[in-house]
Amino acid sequence: MSMNERFIGIPGGRWQLNTPSLLLDLDAFERNVTVMAGQVQKSGLALRPHAKAHKSVAVAQRQIGAGAIGICCATLGEAEVLDAAGIPGLLVTSPVVTPAMIARLASMPGEVMVVAEDGGNVTALEQAFAAAGRRLPLLVEVDVGQRRTGVASPQQAVDLARRIAASAHLEYRGIQAYWGHLQQVPDFAERRRVVQRQAEIVRAVTAALREAGLPPAIVTGGGTGTALIDAELGLFTELQPGSYLFMDSSYGRAALWPGGASPFETSLFVRANVVSVNRAEHAVINAGLKSFATDSGLPFAARGAPAGTTYKFMGDEHGALVYAEASNARLALGDGVECVVSHCDPTVNLYDFLHCVRGDRLVEIWRIDARGR
Amino acid sequence: MSMNERFIGIPGGRWQLNTPSLLLDLDAFERNVTVMAGQVQKSGLALRPHAKAHKSVAVAQRQIGAGAIGICCATLGEAEVLDAAGIPGLLVTSPVVTPAMIARLASMPGEVMVVAEDGGNVTALEQAFAAAGRRLPLLVEVDVGQRRTGVASPQQAVDLARRIAASAHLEYRGIQAYWGHLQQVPDFAERRRVVQRQAEIVRAVTAALREAGLPPAIVTGGGTGTALIDAELGLFTELQPGSYLFMDSSYGRAALWPGGASPFETSLFVRANVVSVNRAEHAVINAGLKSFATDSGLPFAARGAPAGTTYKFMGDEHGALVYAEASNARLALGDGVECVVSHCDPTVNLYDFLHCVRGDRLVEIWRIDARGR
């Protein structure tokens, strides 16, 4: 249980929270859920949003409630947690390879779809599901330029799809094609250009599969940064964005969006308190390397700090809010500040709870159920 | 419960673990505990090691078992968890400032010592402990050059100590002086020089307190990087190192240690599995931005990978092990690798369990009880 339960519903409860705490602005979050669902629906595609951003049953339920056909999971641990909560349409978007993890997959109560890219792995999956007396739906993972996972050619895709289709306990369902490396190409027109170029791989793989009598029923991929573009390609049957829920500062950069304005709002904040004001040049807050992911740059104080203040890491549990030179405004001991994070997925993974706020109220606390899994 | 419980005690259980998992080499860990305890004892000081590195009751119990007088905590959450488990001699090394957190401190079952640096904060603590009918032991936090927390002059230290000593429900116990910014000055002789220079602040503060009739019974500080030097200053009564237990690659750099050899061994590893071998230049493992802290550089594969292999982040859940150009050795799908991390504290904070191994056996699983708190 969160130590902030007792602040739920109290006027001004938001300002009294124990910190560092992860906040979710529910109004902005709900608009993000609705806007993405509407955009994808308008394009005639299905939405299977990615749980790697939120790892939370409560969030997945709201995505399903807004029309999503299922939820993507980056790990087996995420899928186990969501499956146990009755979330339908789960897809594990990375290969499940080792004996221990294949055994977990074969013993999961619900039906979960996974991706594969290796013939030996397909054989191991067939054996495990034969032993369990069950069937496993599979997608062929296609490398569309990220050089991370996936088959490297249309011929390899056909060979693997054939092997899956010929396996008694596997069901060939289609392909996954995810361009993670293109999600944040800064300029929208340039991003569209490189996506269209990489889409030729998907087109060639799809054509080869059709020709081999193995047309993909599912073509899944896409992310927050490319969703608008992915939807116009005529290749995907469904999209799997995740970060649109929260909009970290990496995805929030205006240049990323056509016309310079994101259709999504920042809904995720780290709330912290000032714990030292003994230095003229900065105040120190109780949020450091253990409160923010550090791979994509610095957080910034969006609320509660004087304009122009910048954040500086000061160790595992502390950060400095450095005042702008021209500013005379100063923070006081105990003041609360709320920071926008630079990368939402690994930041959410640092916390056990999302503190859902509307205005000055804490209205609910959602568990980040699959944190660390 | 860890999903790896069933591998405890099984020959070869280590190689079958679900991954990514945090491993603790128990033999190396136990030697580290013993070596630090012996070094500090030999110098005539007390040891109050820092839980911010491990956040684990099981580890704290072993440190106490080896003679530690107590345990330092960076956060109230760590102190609550260790206090509930009966760990004695807790010291919270950062100011406790907000009403919510002061209320938690005043309602903790055991006696916990904290630091303070602000007169208003001292008044708030006195009021809370008066209301609770309890007494709170306090240290004056002294800034020794890090510019993070602490009073900035001997006079401020005396003023605050006097205020604490005059408070009916507070007990003045001494000072804390921690030079976190000096822990990893690369050259040992240079590190000794700058520590000796900053130690003049501690000397001046201590002298001023003595002169004011407020001699500090406790002078606490020091870390893994400076402990050997701190012990020879004749200023401290106790030391509070943490990372010596695990020895990440930052602390493991040979230049840090006199004679070029650390007295401590790396005991902490992230175990991962190869999930893709479809590229000639690298293999992909299932450990990325959510499995390693990224603030202090890259992890490296210490076991299981060909010599010369380097790690590259490939997203939240993946990393590439890039083969050396001259190497023909290749990893196979499913292979296990074990990586040394660049910064242990925030890496440990990503996991719920320490998997304790000896040779090929998983012998115990310890909970990282205060993770995220």
XYZ file of C-alpha atoms in Angstrom:
746
model
C 0.000 0.000 0.000
C 1.225 3.498 -0.783
C 2.006 5.609 2.264
C -0.049 8.318 0.562
C -3.410 6.481 0.791
C -4.548 8.780 3.575
C -4.355 11.841 1.306
C -6.945 10.487 -1.179
C -9.893 12.834 -1.578
C -8.603 15.466 0.852
C -8.640 19.069 -0.439
C -5.004 20.023 -1.006
C -3.920 16.391 -0.596
C -1.692 16.716 -3.642
C 0.500 19.246 -1.855
C 0.933 17.029 1.212
C 2.172 13.869 -0.511
C 5.211 12.011 0.696
C 7.894 12.385 -1.956
C 9.472 11.542 -4.320
C 6.198 10.369 -5.843
C 5.044 9.733 -9.374
C 1.988 11.831 -10.325
C -0.499 11.208 -13.112
C -2.614 14.177 -14.190
C -5.825 12.239 -14.845
C -7.462 14.872 -17.053
C -4.491 15.001 -19.420
C -4.072 11.216 -19.275
C -7.701 10.574 -20.178
C -7.517 12.996 -23.100
C -4.397 11.195 -24.356
C -6.147 7.813 -24.158
C -9.124 9.177 -26.093
C -7.136 11.086 -28.726
C -4.957 8.091 -29.675
C -7.914 5.709 -29.717
C -9.798 8.102 -31.972
C -6.886 8.687 -34.356
C -6.200 4.982 -34.809
C -9.873 4.139 -35.188
C -10.299 6.901 -37.795
C -7.507 5.317 -39.821
C -9.317 1.975 -39.813
C -6.610 0.204 -37.795
C -6.781 -1.598 -34.482
C -4.951 -0.386 -31.383
C -2.884 -2.714 -29.174
C -1.028 -0.190 -26.982
C 2.250 -1.073 -25.281
C 2.337 -1.792 -21.541
C 6.103 -1.318 -21.339
C 5.361 2.367 -20.772
C 2.994 1.872 -17.816
C 3.221 -1.738 -16.484
C -0.120 -1.167 -14.799
C -3.370 -3.145 -14.799
C -5.409 0.005 -14.106
C -3.961 1.762 -17.148
C -4.414 -1.300 -19.393
C -8.068 -1.543 -18.317
C -8.644 2.049 -19.383
C -6.978 1.446 -22.754
C -9.187 -1.615 -23.321
C -12.172 0.436 -22.190
C -11.349 2.991 -24.908
C -11.479 0.309 -27.599
C -8.006 -1.278 -27.669
C -8.126 -4.904 -28.927
C -5.377 -5.964 -26.530
C -2.134 -4.915 -24.908
C 1.498 -5.371 -25.960
C 4.081 -6.482 -23.376
C 7.853 -6.203 -23.654
C 8.449 -8.982 -21.142
C 6.869 -12.195 -20.002
C 6.570 -10.689 -16.528
C 4.340 -7.902 -17.854
C 2.192 -10.448 -19.696
C 1.844 -12.650 -16.596
C 0.644 -9.723 -14.498
C -1.853 -8.466 -17.086
C -3.064 -11.990 -17.888
C -3.715 -12.671 -14.204
C -5.842 -9.509 -14.156
C -7.905 -10.696 -17.112
C -6.566 -8.250 -19.719
C -7.343 -9.752 -23.174
C -5.312 -9.793 -26.402
C -1.802 -9.893 -24.945
C 1.200 -9.876 -27.296
C 4.769 -10.322 -26.035
C 6.807 -8.206 -28.459
C 10.221 -9.810 -27.781
C 11.347 -13.420 -28.360
C 10.836 -15.872 -25.465
C 13.901 -18.041 -25.630
C 15.184 -19.851 -22.535
C 13.692 -23.104 -21.164
C 12.605 -21.399 -17.924
C 10.798 -18.617 -19.769
C 9.214 -20.939 -22.355
C 7.893 -23.060 -19.470
C 6.342 -19.937 -17.905
C 4.736 -19.015 -21.226
C 3.253 -22.508 -21.643
C 1.727 -22.428 -18.177
C 0.107 -19.000 -18.392
C -3.653 -19.277 -17.792
C -4.765 -17.091 -20.708
C -3.830 -17.139 -24.389
C -0.832 -14.933 -25.120
C 0.676 -14.273 -28.551
C 4.457 -13.959 -28.956
C 6.999 -13.151 -31.662
C 9.761 -15.413 -32.984
C 12.671 -14.972 -35.338
C 14.617 -18.210 -35.016
C 13.881 -21.745 -36.252
C 15.323 -23.449 -33.191
C 13.207 -21.229 -30.964
C 10.098 -22.187 -32.980
C 10.906 -25.876 -32.436
C 11.362 -25.315 -28.701
C 8.022 -23.474 -28.510
C 6.269 -26.261 -30.469
C 7.668 -28.899 -28.082
C 6.655 -26.974 -24.970
C 3.111 -26.318 -26.202
C 2.738 -29.899 -27.431
C 3.721 -31.107 -23.955
C 1.197 -28.705 -22.430
C -1.504 -29.777 -24.871
C -2.064 -26.168 -25.934
C -1.680 -23.959 -28.998
C 0.448 -20.799 -29.218
C -0.258 -17.944 -31.658
C 2.963 -16.603 -33.171
C 4.105 -13.619 -35.210
C 7.280 -13.528 -37.273
C 9.478 -10.729 -35.961
C 10.874 -8.705 -38.878
C 13.921 -6.431 -38.583
C 12.999 -3.113 -40.194
C 16.379 -1.489 -39.704
C 16.858 -1.318 -35.952
C 19.227 -4.327 -36.058
C 17.868 -5.503 -32.705
C 15.563 -8.461 -33.256
C 13.888 -9.932 -36.307
C 14.484 -11.862 -39.499
C 16.637 -10.038 -42.008
C 14.959 -10.881 -45.350
C 11.619 -11.785 -46.967
C 12.928 -15.303 -47.610
C 13.764 -15.813 -43.928
C 10.294 -14.549 -43.033
C 8.679 -17.039 -45.408
C 10.829 -19.918 -44.122
C 9.938 -19.163 -40.531
C 6.234 -18.596 -41.248
C 6.131 -21.934 -43.075
C 7.800 -23.685 -40.152
C 5.296 -22.146 -37.738
C 2.312 -22.987 -39.966
C 3.532 -26.589 -40.174
C 3.755 -26.953 -36.380
C 0.779 -28.702 -34.831
C 0.708 -26.582 -31.679
C 1.639 -23.207 -33.177
C -0.611 -20.822 -35.064
C 0.907 -18.517 -37.648
C -0.831 -15.157 -37.267
C 1.347 -12.654 -39.132
C 4.303 -10.335 -38.554
C 5.649 -7.656 -36.245
C 7.628 -4.759 -37.730
C 8.712 -2.115 -35.212
C 10.974 0.836 -36.014
C 11.985 1.910 -32.556
C 14.981 3.768 -33.949
C 12.753 6.079 -36.017
C 10.327 7.138 -33.280
C 12.193 10.332 -32.437
C 13.680 11.465 -35.748
C 13.287 15.166 -34.893
C 11.652 16.566 -38.038
C 8.216 15.241 -38.988
C 8.739 15.377 -42.760
C 12.106 13.645 -42.428
C 10.572 11.044 -40.121
C 7.843 10.346 -42.654
C 10.492 9.975 -45.371
C 12.589 7.404 -43.444
C 9.493 5.510 -42.301
C 8.296 5.291 -45.904
C 11.726 3.995 -46.916
C 11.824 1.322 -44.180
C 8.199 0.434 -44.962
C 9.468 -1.080 -48.199
C 10.844 -3.933 -46.097
C 7.390 -4.573 -44.643
C 5.875 -4.374 -48.128
C 8.389 -6.881 -49.519
C 7.956 -9.294 -46.606
C 4.171 -9.091 -46.834
C 4.257 -9.702 -50.593
C 6.567 -12.699 -50.232
C 4.344 -14.176 -47.519
C 1.224 -13.688 -49.684
C 2.960 -15.310 -52.614
C 3.898 -18.267 -50.398
C 0.272 -18.677 -49.398
C 0.957 -17.282 -45.928
C -0.681 -13.838 -45.949
C -0.225 -12.164 -42.556
C -3.550 -11.643 -40.774
C -1.766 -9.346 -38.346
C 0.836 -6.715 -39.234
C 1.690 -4.950 -35.991
C 4.158 -2.185 -35.147
C 4.440 1.559 -34.749
C 4.943 3.805 -31.783
C 3.959 7.189 -30.436
C 6.396 9.034 -32.684
C 5.393 7.369 -35.952
C 1.737 6.420 -35.361
C 0.351 9.212 -37.560
C 2.660 8.102 -40.360
C 2.264 4.345 -39.814
C -1.495 4.735 -40.141
C -1.256 6.139 -43.680
C 1.034 3.414 -45.073
C -1.685 0.879 -45.811
C 0.531 -1.881 -44.392
C -0.349 -2.286 -40.727
C -3.471 -3.891 -39.313
C -2.750 -2.538 -35.834
C -0.494 -0.106 -33.935
C 1.242 -0.433 -30.563
C 2.162 3.016 -29.171
C 2.868 3.463 -25.452
C 4.404 6.800 -24.494
C 1.450 8.887 -25.769
C -0.160 8.283 -22.366
C 2.493 10.234 -20.508
C 4.454 12.360 -23.032
C 7.919 12.747 -21.568
C 10.054 15.704 -22.639
C 11.761 13.626 -25.367
C 8.442 12.966 -27.089
C 7.138 16.404 -26.125
C 9.640 18.326 -28.243
C 7.630 20.493 -30.584
C 9.758 19.666 -33.614
C 8.533 16.079 -33.448
C 5.000 17.019 -34.410
C 3.428 18.322 -37.633
C 2.706 22.004 -37.156
C 4.875 22.043 -34.024
C 2.177 20.951 -31.577
C 1.812 17.497 -30.105
C -1.703 16.046 -30.078
C -0.804 14.608 -26.659
C -0.225 16.339 -23.315
C 2.291 15.706 -20.568
C 0.419 13.809 -17.840
C 3.349 12.321 -15.882
C 5.326 14.212 -13.229
C 7.730 13.426 -10.418
C 6.749 15.363 -7.308
C 9.606 16.214 -4.920
C 10.248 18.542 -1.995
C 12.988 21.037 -1.270
C 15.170 19.587 1.511
C 17.953 22.188 1.603
C 18.152 25.934 0.912
C 21.562 26.586 2.436
C 23.146 27.603 -0.880
C 22.466 30.842 -2.731
C 22.736 29.385 -6.222
C 20.355 26.455 -5.898
C 17.813 24.582 -3.796
C 18.201 20.833 -3.249
C 15.267 18.453 -3.785
C 14.853 14.834 -2.710
C 14.826 13.332 -6.212
C 18.006 12.142 -7.901
C 19.400 9.182 -9.819
C 16.911 6.787 -8.209
C 13.906 8.974 -9.085
C 14.537 9.754 -12.756
C 15.759 7.683 -15.681
C 18.976 9.316 -16.857
C 19.407 7.919 -20.368
C 17.614 10.718 -22.261
C 18.726 13.899 -20.541
C 17.617 15.924 -17.568
C 14.198 16.397 -16.007
C 12.919 19.928 -15.517
C 10.740 21.505 -12.855
C 7.478 22.352 -14.604
C 5.594 23.476 -11.499
C 6.601 25.102 -8.241
C 10.024 26.471 -9.227
C 10.961 29.987 -10.428
C 11.110 30.427 -14.203
C 14.443 29.505 -15.752
C 15.409 27.064 -13.014
C 17.361 24.057 -14.306
C 17.845 20.630 -12.761
C 21.227 19.105 -11.915
C 21.767 15.579 -10.535
C 23.394 15.570 -7.066
C 23.608 11.868 -6.309
C 21.263 8.941 -5.877
C 18.609 10.737 -3.811
C 19.174 14.433 -4.542
C 19.053 16.999 -7.286
C 19.756 20.727 -7.367
C 17.324 23.241 -8.837
C 19.747 25.868 -10.111
C 18.271 29.366 -10.281
C 18.534 31.397 -13.459
C 21.149 34.133 -13.052
C 18.624 36.881 -13.655
C 16.139 35.480 -11.146
C 15.723 36.700 -7.580
C 12.883 34.313 -6.748
C 13.896 31.618 -4.286
C 12.430 28.327 -3.099
C 11.763 27.721 0.606
C 12.501 24.624 2.658
C 9.751 22.066 2.155
C 8.389 23.620 -1.063
C 6.943 21.115 -3.525
C 8.023 20.975 -7.161
C 6.764 18.807 -10.014
C 9.151 17.690 -12.725
C 8.632 16.522 -16.293
C 10.799 13.470 -17.004
C 12.971 12.957 -20.073
C 12.093 9.276 -20.626
C 8.830 7.943 -19.234
C 9.207 4.135 -19.573
C 12.302 3.598 -17.394
C 11.153 6.352 -15.005
C 7.785 4.665 -14.393
C 9.744 1.452 -13.768
C 11.360 3.127 -10.713
C 8.051 3.565 -8.859
C 5.453 1.242 -7.326
C 2.503 3.639 -7.602
C 0.938 6.206 -9.904
C -0.656 8.960 -7.828
C -3.642 10.132 -9.878
C -4.480 13.810 -9.357
C -7.103 16.277 -10.516
C -6.327 19.841 -9.477
C -5.292 19.844 -5.825
C -6.829 16.420 -5.129
C -5.275 13.011 -5.058
C -8.189 10.994 -6.405
C -6.775 7.474 -6.773
C -3.545 5.511 -6.441
C -2.817 2.928 -9.140
C -0.300 0.171 -8.654
C 2.506 -0.205 -11.224
C 1.892 -3.932 -10.979
C 4.624 -5.217 -13.292
C 7.343 -2.848 -12.104
C 10.707 -4.563 -12.314
C 9.241 -7.620 -14.047
C 8.235 -14.254 -4.206
C 10.914 -14.477 -6.875
C 10.037 -16.686 -9.834
C 13.462 -18.241 -9.348
C 12.714 -19.857 -5.958
C 12.494 -23.274 -7.549
C 16.140 -23.113 -8.657
C 17.483 -22.806 -5.088
C 19.933 -25.572 -4.256
C 19.726 -27.284 -7.646
C 23.097 -28.115 -9.285
C 23.438 -25.717 -12.211
C 20.489 -23.657 -10.968
C 22.454 -20.474 -11.604
C 22.474 -21.152 -15.339
C 18.712 -21.735 -15.486
C 17.556 -18.517 -13.829
C 14.851 -16.375 -15.337
C 16.486 -13.139 -16.472
C 17.287 -10.292 -16.206
C 18.212 -11.098 -12.604
C 20.519 -9.497 -10.095
C 23.197 -11.913 -8.812
C 25.233 -11.658 -5.635
C 28.417 -13.739 -5.489
C 28.185 -14.688 -1.818
C 31.848 -15.622 -1.394
C 33.050 -12.251 -2.693
C 30.309 -10.410 -0.798
C 31.218 -12.065 2.511
C 34.890 -11.229 2.030
C 33.960 -7.589 1.351
C 31.867 -7.427 4.542
C 34.747 -8.877 6.560
C 37.528 -6.801 5.006
C 35.765 -3.459 5.590
C 34.731 -4.402 9.125
C 38.324 -5.381 9.891
C 39.849 -2.254 8.367
C 37.554 0.094 10.250
C 37.940 -1.817 13.505
C 41.742 -1.737 13.144
C 41.577 2.045 12.874
C 39.653 2.264 16.142
C 36.508 3.666 14.509
C 32.977 2.360 14.465
C 31.233 1.230 11.273
C 27.696 2.316 10.370
C 27.478 1.187 6.731
C 25.049 2.771 4.285
C 21.891 0.919 3.245
C 21.343 3.137 0.211
C 23.577 0.705 -1.663
C 21.594 -2.444 -0.807
C 18.166 -1.516 0.690
C 17.988 -5.042 2.091
C 17.272 -6.369 5.574
C 19.308 -9.525 4.894
C 22.384 -7.493 3.969
C 21.985 -5.141 6.945
C 21.749 -8.143 9.276
C 25.047 -9.455 7.959
C 26.720 -6.067 8.394
C 25.481 -5.899 11.990
C 26.646 -9.481 12.462
C 30.136 -8.413 11.390
C 30.261 -5.718 14.070
C 28.569 -2.654 12.586
C 27.043 -0.410 15.287
C 24.097 0.477 13.084
C 23.021 1.250 9.540
C 22.769 4.537 7.618
C 19.695 5.232 5.494
C 19.358 7.824 2.739
C 15.578 7.930 3.029
C 12.895 7.587 5.639
C 11.496 4.658 3.653
C 14.743 2.726 4.075
C 14.745 3.473 7.804
C 11.124 2.338 8.202
C 11.841 -0.983 6.521
C 15.008 -1.680 8.525
C 13.419 -0.496 11.777
C 10.460 -2.831 11.257
C 12.975 -5.663 10.864
C 14.678 -4.787 14.154
C 17.932 -3.384 12.737
C 19.511 -1.198 15.472
C 21.389 2.112 15.271
C 19.616 3.657 12.284
C 20.736 7.081 11.022
C 18.852 8.940 8.278
C 21.615 10.839 6.483
C 19.390 13.443 4.757
C 17.150 16.112 6.323
C 13.532 15.110 7.056
C 11.585 18.222 6.226
C 7.906 18.034 5.238
C 5.025 17.625 7.722
C 4.073 14.222 6.267
C 7.614 12.889 6.600
C 8.196 14.365 10.060
C 4.961 12.670 11.177
C 6.258 9.334 9.839
C 9.545 9.831 11.678
C 7.769 10.583 14.958
C 5.640 7.458 14.685
C 8.425 4.996 13.890
C 8.533 2.217 16.506
C 12.291 2.253 17.091
C 14.704 5.095 17.826
C 16.143 6.608 14.672
C 18.741 9.373 14.487
C 18.527 12.034 11.767
C 20.500 15.010 10.499
C 19.382 18.653 10.375
C 20.816 21.830 8.917
C 18.011 24.379 9.350
C 16.641 26.133 12.429
C 13.032 26.041 11.268
C 13.349 22.320 10.632
C 14.725 21.829 14.164
C 11.695 23.652 15.575
C 9.318 21.489 13.516
C 11.077 18.322 14.729
C 10.903 19.491 18.363
C 7.161 20.176 18.044
C 6.448 16.790 16.453
C 8.440 14.848 19.044
C 6.963 16.882 21.910
C 3.480 16.000 20.618
C 4.503 12.342 20.403
C 6.041 12.444 23.892
C 9.346 11.124 22.514
C 12.931 12.250 22.084
C 14.847 12.451 18.791
C 18.645 12.185 18.513
C 20.012 14.685 15.986
C 23.276 15.376 14.166
C 24.205 18.719 12.641
C 24.729 18.210 8.916
C 27.924 20.018 7.809
C 28.649 20.912 4.180
C 32.221 19.806 3.462
C 32.326 21.099 -0.083
C 29.677 19.116 -1.939
C 27.259 22.094 -1.791
C 24.333 19.693 -1.401
C 23.162 19.734 2.211
C 24.673 21.062 5.427
C 25.508 24.190 7.355
C 28.124 26.357 5.684
C 30.238 27.577 8.625
C 31.423 26.653 12.141
C 29.249 29.450 13.557
C 26.134 28.042 11.882
C 27.020 24.615 13.258
C 27.330 26.031 16.783
C 24.065 27.962 16.488
C 22.184 24.896 15.315
C 23.785 22.567 17.887
C 22.840 25.039 20.623
C 19.265 25.190 19.384
C 19.063 21.374 19.339
C 20.624 21.050 22.792
C 18.117 23.569 24.165
C 15.124 21.622 22.795
C 13.415 19.437 25.370
C 12.621 16.598 22.962
C 15.793 16.656 20.866
C 19.180 15.220 21.757
C 22.286 16.785 20.279
C 24.627 13.931 19.364
C 27.241 15.418 17.033
C 27.832 16.073 13.321
C 27.753 14.451 9.906
C 30.388 15.421 7.329
C 30.168 13.506 4.042
C 32.309 14.246 0.991
C 30.375 12.390 -1.666
C 32.048 14.455 -4.375
C 35.513 13.168 -3.401
C 34.739 9.431 -3.349
C 35.947 8.821 -6.879
C 38.781 11.305 -7.372
C 40.753 8.931 -9.620
C 44.244 9.088 -8.107
C 44.695 7.887 -4.524
C 47.360 10.442 -3.563
C 45.312 13.277 -5.042
C 42.204 11.995 -3.270
C 44.076 11.945 0.033
C 45.239 15.523 -0.606
C 41.739 16.900 -1.293
C 40.226 14.943 1.604
C 42.868 16.377 3.935
C 42.052 19.850 2.647
C 38.281 19.457 3.147
C 38.917 17.851 6.537
C 39.966 21.296 7.753
C 36.275 22.216 7.685
C 35.457 19.294 9.992
C 38.365 20.251 12.236
C 37.175 23.859 12.456
C 33.555 22.879 13.125
C 34.575 20.380 15.800
C 36.823 22.939 17.502
C 34.087 25.581 17.490
C 31.586 23.107 18.961
C 34.051 22.077 21.693
C 34.694 25.704 22.526
C 30.940 26.295 22.798
C 30.661 23.426 25.240
C 29.022 21.207 22.620
C 31.665 18.623 21.732
C 30.299 16.179 19.152
C 30.014 12.647 20.531
C 29.516 11.404 16.965
C 31.435 12.554 13.895
C 30.165 10.439 11.008
C 30.955 10.420 7.293
C 33.152 8.751 4.728
C 32.468 6.347 1.902
C 33.985 3.404 0.080
C 36.366 5.604 -1.911
C 37.747 7.583 1.017
C 37.383 5.175 3.964
C 41.097 4.323 4.104
C 41.900 8.035 4.175
C 39.047 9.079 6.487
C 40.266 6.546 9.067
C 43.680 8.205 9.386
C 42.388 11.769 9.909
C 41.711 11.476 13.635
C 38.420 13.326 13.153
C 35.719 10.729 12.656
C 34.218 8.461 15.291
C 32.525 6.300 12.668
C 32.381 5.649 8.912
C 29.444 4.967 6.601
C 30.590 3.262 3.369
C 28.113 1.332 1.215
C 29.406 0.350 -2.232
C 32.282 -1.789 -0.899
C 29.773 -4.645 -0.662
C 29.262 -4.816 -4.412
C 32.105 -2.907 -6.132
C 30.676 -1.596 -9.373
C 33.025 -0.794 -12.242
C 33.226 2.880 -11.200
C 34.656 1.956 -7.799
C 36.538 -0.994 -9.263
C 38.854 1.132 -11.399
C 42.378 0.237 -10.398
C 43.564 3.843 -10.266
C 41.252 4.456 -7.318
C 43.253 2.231 -5.019
C 46.702 2.497 -3.458
C 49.022 0.135 -5.311
C 46.399 -0.266 -8.049
C 44.439 -3.072 -6.407
C 41.125 -2.699 -4.647
C 40.792 -4.462 -1.304
C 37.224 -5.279 -2.366
C 35.906 -7.623 -5.055
C 33.042 -7.282 -7.497
C 30.183 -9.349 -6.069
C 27.225 -7.896 -7.990
C 26.232 -8.960 -11.511
C 23.236 -8.661 -13.799
C 22.520 -12.015 -15.421
C 20.858 -11.866 -18.850
C 20.223 -14.190 -21.787
C 20.871 -13.849 -25.490
C 17.499 -13.394 -27.219
C 18.669 -12.705 -30.785
C 21.663 -13.762 -32.885
C 20.366 -12.641 -36.272
C 23.111 -10.042 -36.765
C 26.742 -10.805 -37.506
C 28.175 -7.906 -35.535
C 26.416 -8.454 -32.217
C 24.147 -10.601 -30.089
C 21.149 -9.061 -28.336
C 20.474 -9.688 -24.631
C 17.346 -9.042 -22.585
C 18.820 -6.333 -20.371
C 18.615 -2.650 -21.286
C 17.704 0.716 -19.794
C 15.412 -0.892 -17.207
C 18.101 -3.341 -16.045
C 21.115 -1.071 -15.585
C 21.561 2.401 -14.125
C 22.880 4.559 -16.947
C 24.353 7.553 -15.109
C 27.927 6.254 -14.798
C 28.634 4.608 -18.117
C 28.114 1.194 -19.644
C 27.978 -2.250 -18.082
C 30.276 -4.940 -19.456
C 29.855 -8.674 -19.848
C 32.303 -10.211 -17.380
C 31.210 -13.819 -17.869
C 29.801 -15.784 -20.763
C 30.775 -13.478 -23.638
C 33.822 -13.636 -25.943
C 36.790 -11.487 -24.907
C 36.627 -7.910 -26.151
C 32.843 -7.828 -26.408
C 31.362 -4.442 -25.522
C 27.836 -3.545 -24.413
C 25.552 -1.108 -26.217
C 22.086 -0.030 -25.014
C 19.299 -0.989 -27.462
C 16.216 0.308 -25.700
C 14.379 -0.274 -22.450
C 14.629 -4.065 -22.413
C 17.546 -4.850 -24.734
C 21.265 -4.419 -25.142
C 23.716 -5.501 -27.834
C 26.918 -7.368 -27.051
C 29.133 -6.104 -29.858
C 31.906 -8.514 -30.826
C 35.493 -7.333 -31.029
C 36.532 -6.974 -34.673
C 39.307 -9.534 -34.303
C 37.056 -12.084 -32.623
C 35.432 -15.033 -34.391
C 33.771 -16.399 -31.264
C 29.999 -16.018 -31.306
C 27.224 -16.290 -28.749
C 24.313 -18.684 -29.295
C 20.600 -18.072 -28.765
C 19.763 -18.530 -25.101
C 23.351 -18.198 -23.837
C 23.678 -16.621 -20.406
C 25.958 -13.676 -19.721
C 26.778 -11.881 -16.466
C 27.496 -8.169 -16.487
C 29.343 -5.892 -14.092
C 27.371 -2.689 -13.555
C 28.787 0.831 -13.641
C 26.858 2.162 -10.618
C 25.592 -0.291 -8.029
C 23.188 1.811 -5.909
C 20.683 2.841 -8.602
C 21.061 -0.552 -10.320
C 20.138 -2.467 -7.147
C 17.149 -0.122 -6.868
C 15.792 -1.569 -10.152
C 15.399 -5.097 -8.748
C 13.236 -6.760 -6.095
C 15.619 -9.626 -5.334
C 19.294 -10.435 -4.878
C 19.983 -13.937 -6.154
C 22.807 -15.248 -3.981
C 25.080 -17.712 -5.759
C 28.081 -19.882 -4.930
C 29.594 -21.501 -7.985
C 26.804 -22.997 -10.090
C 24.287 -22.957 -7.225
C 21.637 -20.463 -6.330
C 21.783 -20.756 -2.555
C 19.397 -18.050 -1.330
C 17.225 -15.218 -2.572
C 17.253 -11.999 -0.552
C 14.561 -9.381 -0.879
C 15.598 -5.796 -1.685
C 13.011 -4.742 0.867
C 13.264 -0.961 0.565
C 13.511 -0.850 -3.227
C 11.854 2.299 -4.520
C 11.307 3.665 -1.018
